[in-house]
Every structure is written in structure tokens, then in C-alpha cells.
Short mmCIF file of C-alpha atoms in Angstrom, two decimals:
data_model
loop_
_atom_site.label_atom_id
_atom_site.label_comp_id
_atom_site.label_asym_id
_atom_site.label_seq_id
_atom_site.Cartn_x
_atom_site.Cartn_y
_atom_site.Cartn_z
CA MET A 1 6.05 13.22 31.18
CA SER A 2 5.24 14.92 27.85
CA THR A 3 5.71 12.99 24.62
CA ASP A 4 8.39 15.43 23.44
CA ARG A 5 10.34 15.10 26.68
CA PHE A 6 10.03 11.32 26.48
CA ARG A 7 11.27 11.13 22.92
CA HIS A 8 14.24 13.40 23.51
CA GLY A 9 15.07 12.22 27.01
CA ALA A 10 15.22 8.46 26.69
CA GLY A 11 18.76 8.27 25.37
CA ASP A 12 19.93 6.79 22.12
CA LEU A 13 17.35 3.99 22.25
CA TYR A 14 14.67 6.42 21.06
CA ARG A 15 16.73 9.01 19.27
CA ALA A 16 15.21 10.54 16.15
CA LEU A 17 16.08 8.20 13.32
CA PRO A 18 17.73 9.62 10.19
CA ASN A 19 15.26 10.78 7.57
CA ILE A 20 15.36 13.03 4.53
CA TRP A 21 13.02 15.64 3.19
CA SER A 22 11.32 13.77 0.40
CA ALA A 23 10.68 16.56 -2.15
CA PRO A 24 14.34 17.57 -2.84
CA MET A 25 15.42 13.93 -2.95
CA ASP A 26 12.60 13.10 -5.35
CA ARG A 27 13.59 15.90 -7.71
CA HIS A 28 17.19 14.69 -7.65
CA MET A 29 16.20 11.08 -8.35
CA ARG A 30 13.87 12.03 -11.19
CA ARG A 31 16.57 14.11 -12.86
CA LYS A 32 19.07 11.28 -12.45
CA TYR A 33 16.80 8.75 -14.19
CA ARG A 34 15.18 11.07 -16.73
CA ASP A 35 16.96 9.53 -19.73
CA ARG A 36 17.81 6.20 -18.18
CA ALA A 37 18.61 3.00 -20.07
CA PRO A 38 16.30 -0.04 -19.88
CA THR A 39 16.75 -1.95 -16.66
CA ARG A 40 15.38 -4.77 -14.54
CA LEU A 41 12.78 -4.11 -11.86
CA ASP A 42 12.07 -6.59 -9.10
CA VAL A 43 8.53 -5.98 -7.90
CA MET A 44 6.59 -7.99 -5.34
CA SER A 45 3.07 -8.37 -4.05
CA SER A 46 1.10 -10.78 -1.88
CA ILE A 47 -2.41 -12.05 -2.29
CA ALA A 48 -5.04 -14.35 -0.84
CA GLY A 49 -8.69 -15.00 -1.46
CA PRO A 50 -10.73 -16.12 -4.44
CA ASN A 51 -10.13 -13.22 -6.86
CA PRO A 52 -6.44 -12.94 -7.80
CA ASP A 53 -7.41 -12.05 -11.37
CA VAL A 54 -7.98 -8.44 -10.19
CA LEU A 55 -4.18 -8.24 -9.98
CA GLN A 56 -4.29 -7.92 -13.79
CA VAL A 57 -5.09 -4.21 -13.43
CA LEU A 58 -1.93 -3.46 -11.47
CA LEU A 59 0.17 -5.64 -13.77
CA LEU A 60 -1.11 -3.88 -16.90
CA THR A 61 -0.21 -0.45 -15.56
CA LEU A 62 3.20 -1.64 -14.39
CA SER A 63 3.93 -3.10 -17.83
CA GLU A 64 2.81 -0.07 -19.81
CA ILE A 65 4.67 2.47 -17.66
CA HIS A 66 7.90 0.46 -18.11
CA PRO A 67 7.68 -0.74 -21.74
CA ARG A 68 11.47 -1.15 -22.24
CA ASP A 69 12.22 -2.69 -18.87
CA GLU A 70 12.42 -6.30 -17.75
CA ILE A 71 10.05 -6.74 -14.80
CA VAL A 72 10.21 -9.76 -12.52
CA PHE A 73 7.03 -9.88 -10.45
CA TRP A 74 7.33 -11.98 -7.31
CA LEU A 75 3.92 -13.07 -6.06
CA LEU A 76 3.92 -14.25 -2.44
CA GLU A 77 0.97 -16.54 -1.67
CA GLN A 78 -0.15 -19.43 0.49
CA ASN A 79 -3.40 -20.70 -0.96
CA LEU A 80 -3.63 -19.94 -4.68
CA GLY A 81 -4.38 -22.99 -6.74
CA PRO A 82 -2.29 -23.92 -9.79
CA GLY A 83 -5.07 -22.90 -12.15
CA LYS A 84 -5.21 -19.33 -10.87
CA ILE A 85 -1.44 -19.02 -10.93
CA ALA A 86 -1.33 -20.35 -14.48
CA ALA A 87 -3.94 -17.79 -15.58
CA LEU A 88 -1.83 -14.96 -14.16
CA GLU A 89 1.27 -16.38 -15.83
CA ARG A 90 -0.51 -16.39 -19.19
CA PHE A 91 -1.63 -12.80 -18.69
CA CYS A 92 1.92 -11.70 -17.86
CA ALA A 93 3.32 -13.57 -20.84
CA GLY A 94 0.92 -11.62 -23.05
CA LEU A 95 2.23 -8.32 -21.70
CA GLY A 96 5.70 -9.15 -23.00
CA ASN A 97 7.88 -7.56 -20.32
CA ILE A 98 6.67 -9.12 -17.05
CA THR A 99 7.68 -12.53 -15.78
CA LEU A 100 5.54 -13.86 -12.94
CA ARG A 101 7.43 -15.69 -10.20
CA PRO A 102 5.02 -17.19 -7.65
CA LEU A 103 6.45 -17.96 -4.22
CA ARG A 104 4.57 -20.28 -1.88
CA ILE A 105 5.29 -19.03 1.67
CA PRO A 106 5.20 -21.77 4.33
CA ASP A 107 3.99 -21.58 7.94
CA ALA A 108 0.42 -20.57 7.17
CA GLU A 109 -0.52 -21.15 10.81
CA ALA A 110 1.85 -18.41 12.04
CA PHE A 111 0.47 -15.90 9.55
CA ASP A 112 -3.08 -16.81 10.50
CA ARG A 113 -2.08 -16.12 14.08
CA LEU A 114 -0.93 -12.62 13.09
CA LYS A 115 -4.27 -12.10 11.37
CA GLN A 116 -6.16 -13.16 14.48
CA LEU A 117 -4.06 -11.07 16.85
CA GLY A 118 -4.33 -8.02 14.63
CA GLY A 119 -8.05 -8.40 14.03
CA LYS A 120 -7.70 -8.26 10.25
CA PRO A 121 -9.59 -10.28 7.60
CA ASP A 122 -6.63 -11.88 5.82
CA SER A 123 -3.09 -12.99 6.51
CA ALA A 124 -1.56 -12.27 3.09
CA ARG A 125 -0.90 -8.65 4.11
CA PHE A 126 1.87 -9.91 6.44
CA LEU A 127 3.75 -12.04 3.90
CA TRP A 128 6.20 -9.30 2.94
CA PHE A 129 7.67 -9.56 6.45
CA VAL A 130 9.60 -12.66 5.30
CA ALA A 131 10.37 -11.69 1.70
CA HIS A 132 14.09 -11.43 2.45
CA GLN A 133 14.08 -15.10 3.52
CA HIS A 134 12.51 -16.36 0.28
CA LEU A 135 13.71 -14.11 -2.54
CA PRO A 136 17.06 -15.03 -4.14
CA ASP A 137 20.07 -13.72 -2.24
CA ASP A 138 21.31 -11.75 -5.24
CA ILE A 139 18.23 -9.50 -5.06
CA LYS A 140 19.21 -6.67 -2.73
CA ARG A 141 16.06 -4.55 -2.88
CA VAL A 142 12.50 -5.01 -4.11
CA ILE A 143 9.41 -2.84 -4.51
CA TYR A 144 6.31 -4.12 -2.73
CA LEU A 145 2.92 -3.03 -4.11
CA ASP A 146 -0.54 -3.79 -2.77
CA ALA A 147 -2.14 -6.27 -5.13
CA LEU A 148 -5.69 -5.05 -5.62
CA ASP A 149 -5.97 -1.30 -5.07
CA LEU A 150 -3.03 0.37 -6.84
CA LEU A 151 -2.33 1.85 -10.24
CA VAL A 152 1.23 2.55 -11.42
CA THR A 153 1.23 5.83 -13.34
CA ASP A 154 4.91 6.86 -13.59
CA ASP A 155 8.42 5.41 -13.56
CA LEU A 156 9.20 3.43 -10.39
CA VAL A 157 12.94 3.07 -10.97
CA PRO A 158 13.74 6.23 -8.94
CA LEU A 159 11.75 4.73 -6.07
CA LEU A 160 13.48 1.35 -6.41
CA ASN A 161 16.90 3.02 -6.19
CA HIS A 162 16.03 5.47 -3.41
CA PRO A 163 18.77 5.57 -0.70
CA PHE A 164 17.99 3.48 2.38
CA LEU A 165 20.31 5.40 4.72
CA GLY A 166 20.65 2.24 6.79
CA ARG A 167 16.90 1.71 7.22
CA TYR A 168 14.77 -1.35 6.51
CA LEU A 169 12.33 0.40 4.17
CA VAL A 170 11.71 3.31 1.88
CA ALA A 171 8.07 4.26 2.39
CA CYS A 172 5.60 7.12 2.45
CA ARG A 173 4.17 8.34 5.72
CA GLU A 174 0.78 7.08 6.86
CA SER A 175 -0.62 10.27 8.40
CA LEU A 176 -0.61 12.89 5.68
CA LYS A 177 -1.61 15.73 7.99
CA VAL A 178 0.64 14.86 10.93
CA PRO A 179 4.44 15.31 11.05
CA PRO A 180 6.30 11.97 11.07
CA LEU A 181 6.83 10.43 14.50
CA LEU A 182 10.46 9.38 14.90
CA ILE A 183 10.76 6.73 17.56
CA GLY A 184 12.17 3.28 18.34
CA PRO A 185 10.37 -0.03 19.06
CA ALA A 186 7.02 0.62 20.74
CA ARG A 187 7.30 -2.20 23.28
CA ARG A 188 10.39 -0.70 24.91
CA ALA A 189 9.04 2.82 24.52
CA HIS A 190 5.86 1.88 26.37
CA ALA A 191 7.90 0.25 29.15
CA LEU A 192 9.75 3.56 29.57
CA GLY A 193 6.52 5.51 29.85
CA LEU A 194 5.26 6.27 26.33
CA PRO A 195 1.51 6.93 26.74
CA ALA A 196 -0.86 4.27 25.44
CA ILE A 197 -2.52 6.81 23.15
CA ILE A 198 0.75 7.23 21.25
CA VAL A 199 1.24 3.47 21.03
CA ARG A 200 -2.26 3.22 19.53
CA HIS A 201 -1.24 5.79 16.94
CA ILE A 202 1.84 3.72 16.12
CA ALA A 203 -0.36 0.62 15.73
CA GLN A 204 -2.12 2.35 12.84
CA GLY A 205 1.24 2.56 11.10
CA LEU A 206 3.87 5.27 10.97
CA LEU A 207 4.26 4.41 7.29
CA ASN A 208 1.85 3.27 4.63
CA SER A 209 2.72 -0.16 3.27
CA GLY A 210 0.82 0.13 -0.03
CA SER A 211 4.01 1.00 -1.91
CA ILE A 212 7.38 0.41 -0.25
CA VAL A 213 10.94 -0.67 -1.02
CA LEU A 214 12.48 -3.38 1.16
CA ASN A 215 16.15 -3.34 2.11
CA LEU A 216 16.50 -7.11 1.76
CA ASP A 217 20.22 -7.11 2.54
CA LYS A 218 19.82 -5.35 5.89
CA LEU A 219 16.84 -7.49 6.89
CA ARG A 220 18.97 -10.57 6.17
CA ARG A 221 22.00 -9.22 8.05
CA ASP A 222 19.88 -8.37 11.08
CA ASP A 223 18.23 -11.79 10.93
CA ILE A 224 14.72 -10.37 11.20
CA GLY A 225 12.27 -13.28 11.31
CA LEU A 226 8.59 -13.86 11.82
CA ASP A 227 9.20 -14.57 15.51
CA HIS A 228 10.03 -10.88 16.03
CA TYR A 229 6.60 -9.87 14.76
CA LEU A 230 4.73 -12.63 16.57
CA ALA A 231 6.25 -11.59 19.90
CA VAL A 232 5.25 -7.95 19.40
CA ALA A 233 1.79 -8.93 18.13
CA LYS A 234 1.13 -10.99 21.26
CA TRP A 235 2.33 -8.14 23.46
CA ALA A 236 0.20 -5.56 21.61
CA ARG A 237 -2.94 -7.64 21.94
CA LYS A 238 -2.39 -8.75 25.53
CA THR A 239 -1.12 -5.46 26.95
CA LEU A 240 -3.16 -2.81 25.10
CA ASP A 241 -5.73 -4.84 23.11
CA LEU A 242 -4.52 -3.18 19.91
CA ASP A 243 -5.78 -3.83 16.40
CA PHE A 244 -3.11 -3.67 13.69
CA GLY A 245 -2.30 -4.61 10.15
CA ASP A 246 1.07 -5.10 8.51
CA GLN A 247 2.13 -1.45 8.57
CA GLY A 248 1.05 -1.11 12.19
CA LEU A 249 2.86 -4.25 13.29
CA PHE A 250 6.02 -3.20 11.44
CA SER A 251 5.85 0.18 13.21
CA LEU A 252 5.23 -1.40 16.62
CA THR A 253 8.18 -3.75 16.07
CA HIS A 254 10.73 -1.42 14.48
CA GLY A 255 9.48 2.09 15.14
CA SER A 256 10.42 4.66 12.49
CA HIS A 257 12.85 2.35 10.71
CA TYR A 258 12.13 3.80 7.28
CA VAL A 259 13.25 6.60 4.99
CA GLN A 260 10.43 8.82 3.81
CA ALA A 261 9.70 8.82 0.09
CA HIS A 262 7.75 11.49 -1.74
CA ASP A 263 3.99 11.02 -1.43
CA ARG A 264 3.67 10.79 -5.23
CA TYR A 265 4.83 7.19 -4.85
CA ASN A 266 1.80 6.40 -2.70
CA HIS A 267 -0.80 8.99 -3.68
CA ARG A 268 -3.88 8.83 -1.47
CA PHE A 269 -6.13 11.29 -3.20
CA TYR A 270 -8.69 11.58 -0.41
CA ASN A 271 -6.37 14.24 1.00
CA GLU A 272 -6.61 16.49 -2.08
CA ARG A 273 -8.22 19.90 -1.84
CA PRO A 274 -9.18 22.43 -4.55
CA GLY A 275 -5.96 23.93 -5.83
CA HIS A 276 -3.88 21.20 -4.18
CA VAL A 277 -4.06 18.24 -6.58
CA MET A 278 -1.13 15.89 -7.15
CA GLN A 279 0.04 16.76 -10.66
CA ARG A 280 2.15 13.69 -11.42
CA PRO A 281 1.51 10.74 -9.11
CA ALA A 282 3.64 7.66 -9.71
CA VAL A 283 1.37 5.32 -7.72
CA ILE A 284 -2.32 5.93 -7.11
CA HIS A 285 -3.46 4.10 -4.00
CA TYR A 286 -7.17 3.59 -3.33
CA ALA A 287 -6.61 3.53 0.41
CA GLY A 288 -7.96 5.05 3.58
CA GLN A 289 -11.21 6.95 3.11
CA VAL A 290 -11.72 5.61 -0.42
CA ILE A 291 -13.99 2.85 -1.68
CA LYS A 292 -12.21 -0.08 -3.29
CA PRO A 293 -12.64 0.30 -7.05
CA ALA A 294 -12.88 -3.42 -7.80
CA ARG A 295 -16.05 -3.57 -5.67
CA TRP A 296 -17.71 -0.30 -6.69
CA ARG A 297 -18.26 0.85 -10.27
CA LEU A 298 -19.95 3.96 -11.62
CA SER A 299 -21.15 3.69 -15.19
CA PRO A 300 -21.16 6.98 -17.13
CA GLU A 301 -24.90 7.20 -16.54
CA LEU A 302 -24.50 6.67 -12.80
CA GLU A 303 -21.73 9.29 -12.69
CA GLN A 304 -24.12 11.84 -14.10
CA ARG A 305 -26.89 10.87 -11.68
CA VAL A 306 -24.51 11.20 -8.74
CA LEU A 307 -23.35 14.67 -9.78
CA GLU A 308 -26.93 15.81 -10.34
CA HIS A 309 -27.99 14.44 -6.96
CA LEU A 310 -25.13 16.17 -5.12
CA GLN A 311 -25.97 19.46 -6.78
CA HIS A 312 -29.63 19.02 -5.87
CA ILE A 313 -29.07 18.21 -2.18
CA GLY A 314 -26.18 20.64 -1.72
CA LYS A 315 -23.99 18.16 0.15
CA PRO A 316 -20.30 17.34 -0.42
CA GLU A 317 -20.67 13.54 -0.67
CA ILE A 318 -23.01 10.57 -0.79
CA ALA A 319 -23.05 7.98 1.99
CA LEU A 320 -23.06 4.55 0.35
CA ASN A 321 -23.25 2.71 3.67
CA ASP A 322 -22.18 3.20 7.28
CA TRP A 323 -18.56 3.88 6.34
CA ALA A 324 -18.23 4.33 2.55
CA ARG A 325 -18.46 7.87 1.20
CA LEU A 326 -18.45 9.09 -2.41
CA PRO A 327 -17.41 12.72 -2.96
CA PRO A 328 -17.28 14.01 -6.55
CA THR A 329 -13.49 14.44 -6.37
CA HIS A 330 -13.10 10.65 -6.20
CA ILE A 331 -15.07 9.96 -9.36
CA PRO A 332 -12.23 10.65 -11.87
CA TYR A 333 -9.93 8.27 -9.98
CA LEU A 334 -12.57 5.51 -9.94
CA ARG A 335 -13.14 6.06 -13.66
CA LYS A 336 -9.39 5.78 -14.32
CA TRP A 337 -9.20 2.41 -12.55
CA TRP A 338 -12.15 1.03 -14.48
CA ASP A 339 -10.88 2.37 -17.82
CA ILE A 340 -7.75 0.26 -17.28
CA CYS A 341 -9.69 -2.70 -15.95
CA ALA A 342 -11.82 -2.68 -19.12
CA ARG A 343 -8.70 -3.78 -21.02
CA THR A 344 -8.18 -6.90 -18.88
CA PRO A 345 -9.93 -10.28 -18.84
CA CYS A 346 -11.12 -9.78 -15.25
CA HIS A 347 -13.40 -6.93 -16.32
CA ALA A 348 -16.12 -9.21 -17.65
CA ARG A 349 -16.39 -10.95 -14.29
CA ILE A 350 -16.17 -8.06 -11.81
CA ALA A 351 -17.79 -5.12 -13.65
CA PRO A 352 -21.42 -6.34 -13.49
CA GLN A 353 -21.14 -7.18 -9.79
CA ALA A 354 -19.50 -3.83 -8.94
CA THR A 355 -22.09 -1.87 -10.94
CA GLN A 356 -24.95 -3.68 -9.21
CA ARG A 357 -23.43 -3.03 -5.80
CA MET A 358 -23.07 0.69 -6.57
CA THR A 359 -26.57 0.95 -8.05
CA ARG A 360 -28.18 -0.60 -4.98
CA ALA A 361 -26.20 1.63 -2.61
CA LEU A 362 -27.04 4.78 -4.55
CA ALA A 363 -30.72 3.86 -4.61
CA ARG A 364 -30.67 3.44 -0.83
CA ALA A 365 -29.03 6.86 -0.55
CA GLY A 366 -31.90 8.45 -2.49
CA VAL A 367 -30.23 8.79 -5.90
CA ASP A 368 -32.53 8.31 -8.90
CA VAL A 369 -30.87 5.39 -10.68
CA ASP A 370 -33.74 4.43 -13.03
#
């Protein structure tokens, strides 16, 4: 059975879910909030590991883009010590318009199980699955932003207030070159004959979770709990041996249960081409085929050496290792992240390490770095 026949022939269980064309809606929302009054934004992230101070970069951009707004930043975590939380609280207090609200999420063992089943290096990426169970009940919607690889570059209030149309999330699509797949839960779809290759595509995520809005009220009403995701994760690993992260597991569990936002709210610039550059991104996401800026830094001198080397060899990019590539179009975005980072306390710690890592990789690639 073809995929199209399956999707349209399986009854209302797999009917195409309501969506909207993101560009007209985005223009409407931007006009609506062009001269808006100051407001409150509830923003959320999750983090694990030894380096939460890198979150300062995201927080600084969020604060400066919304100077008149009151921002409550909910930080979901399971293993941050009090000293690291206190340091982030002091940084937020210095910004003047962000209040940090750390939330310790229990049941670390269950989240570690999701990490193991999905084959991913950390469990913090899954914490937003239970945000509706831990945020105050009077908060109806919240923006979730990846902690370590985003910059906020324009007003997020239109995104926060984007219509849900009865869906769990507002999110940008994952596959920028492929039309959105509109489908129901993958487990039932596979039982009805959906080919494994399509399920594997779903496991990569139908949406990108770097920048999303959660419909907390609907998640509460539908009583969506961690057990839903654990059951699907066990099925995905046992039945098809799938790897997945948070966006993949959400997609496997709920299908296309999201409303598509404009890609400017989750700009992945690796997709840009000459003459097709995002003019006004609201969120820049260093995702996909992009090196993580906190780990890789080009000094102005190294930038020049890279450009000279590319011109000399006549190739479109430099291979830093087996998977990391550096095309010249990425350099301005890396520079932007580090220009902001230079204004935060974490810069003194991470910049020397990231510069050394880049220098060594460029030397191995044949770039004259002396």
C-alpha cells in the first residue's frame, strides 16, 4: 500500500491534522503586536551537565530583545548543584527583567531510561515532556528554548500567543526541504501497515523542538504523563530498534500534534542559499549540520585564514572532523554568538578552550594557523 493511500485510507485515526500556512499567520501576528504594551513572558528551558553557565548567552539575548517585559525563566533540571543555580540567579538579577525559577524534576531514573532507549547522551532534553505537571496551574502556555545553542533576535510575544488550534504545540517543522507529514501516533500507524522507513523518518522528529510553545492546559486536560512516552520508547526500541531524541519521541507518540510556526522562530541557517537568506530571524538555532558555537570559536585571525584557505583550495567547506563541516556562510553566525558571549561571565572560561579546539582541527585540515 502506498504511503499516500495509507494516510488517506485509514479513517479518522490518521486524518490530516489541522495546520495553518505559517507565513500569512506570522505577518498577522507581527502586525498585531507591533506596538504592543509591556507584558509577561513565561519561558522555559532544561539543562544538565557541568556547564550551565553557557545559558548566560541565551538569557542575555532574551533580556535585551524584551527590555520592557517581565520574563519568568523556568529552568527544569535534575542535577544542578545549588552553587550553579545561585550563579545563574545572580546573572539574571543583573539583567533586571528576568527572574530565574529553577524546577527540580523528580524521577531521574525514568528520564535516564528514555535517554538509554533513545540512544542519546543526556536526559535533560526530555524534561519538557512533564512541564505541564510542574509549572503553576495558572500558566496556560510557555515557550521552550534549547539552553545552549540558541540566540533570541526578535520579539517572541507573537510566538507565545500563536493559536494552538487544539494542538499540543506550536513548533517549526524539522525537515526544511520536505513537506510536513500529517499523521497520527506512529505505533498505531505501523500496526496498520505504515512502512518502517516512514516510522524512522518520524523518529527523527516531524517538528524541531529547539523553539516551541507548549499548550499546558491541553496537556493537563488530556492527562499526558511520562508513562505515555516510556511505553512508546520501549516499543520503538524493541520493534524497530529506533534512535530518537525528544522531538522524535514526541512525534512517535503524538504524530503531527502541532501547529506550524514560521521558520523565523527556529532559524536553521544551514539551509540558506545565495539570494535566500532569512532577513529577520527571531530565533537563531545552531542545529543540524552546524557546529555548536560554545565548543568551536574562530578568532578574527582564524576567520581570515579559513577564508584564504577555502579560496586557495577551491572547495565549499572545511572538514573539521568526521562529521563537522565549516562553510564560509556559517562564519557570520558563529561570530554573532561569540560577540554576545563576550559580554557574559562564561566567556572567560569557554573561549580559550573553544579557540584551541578550532585551531587544532583547522591545522589537521591543512589550514595555516601559525
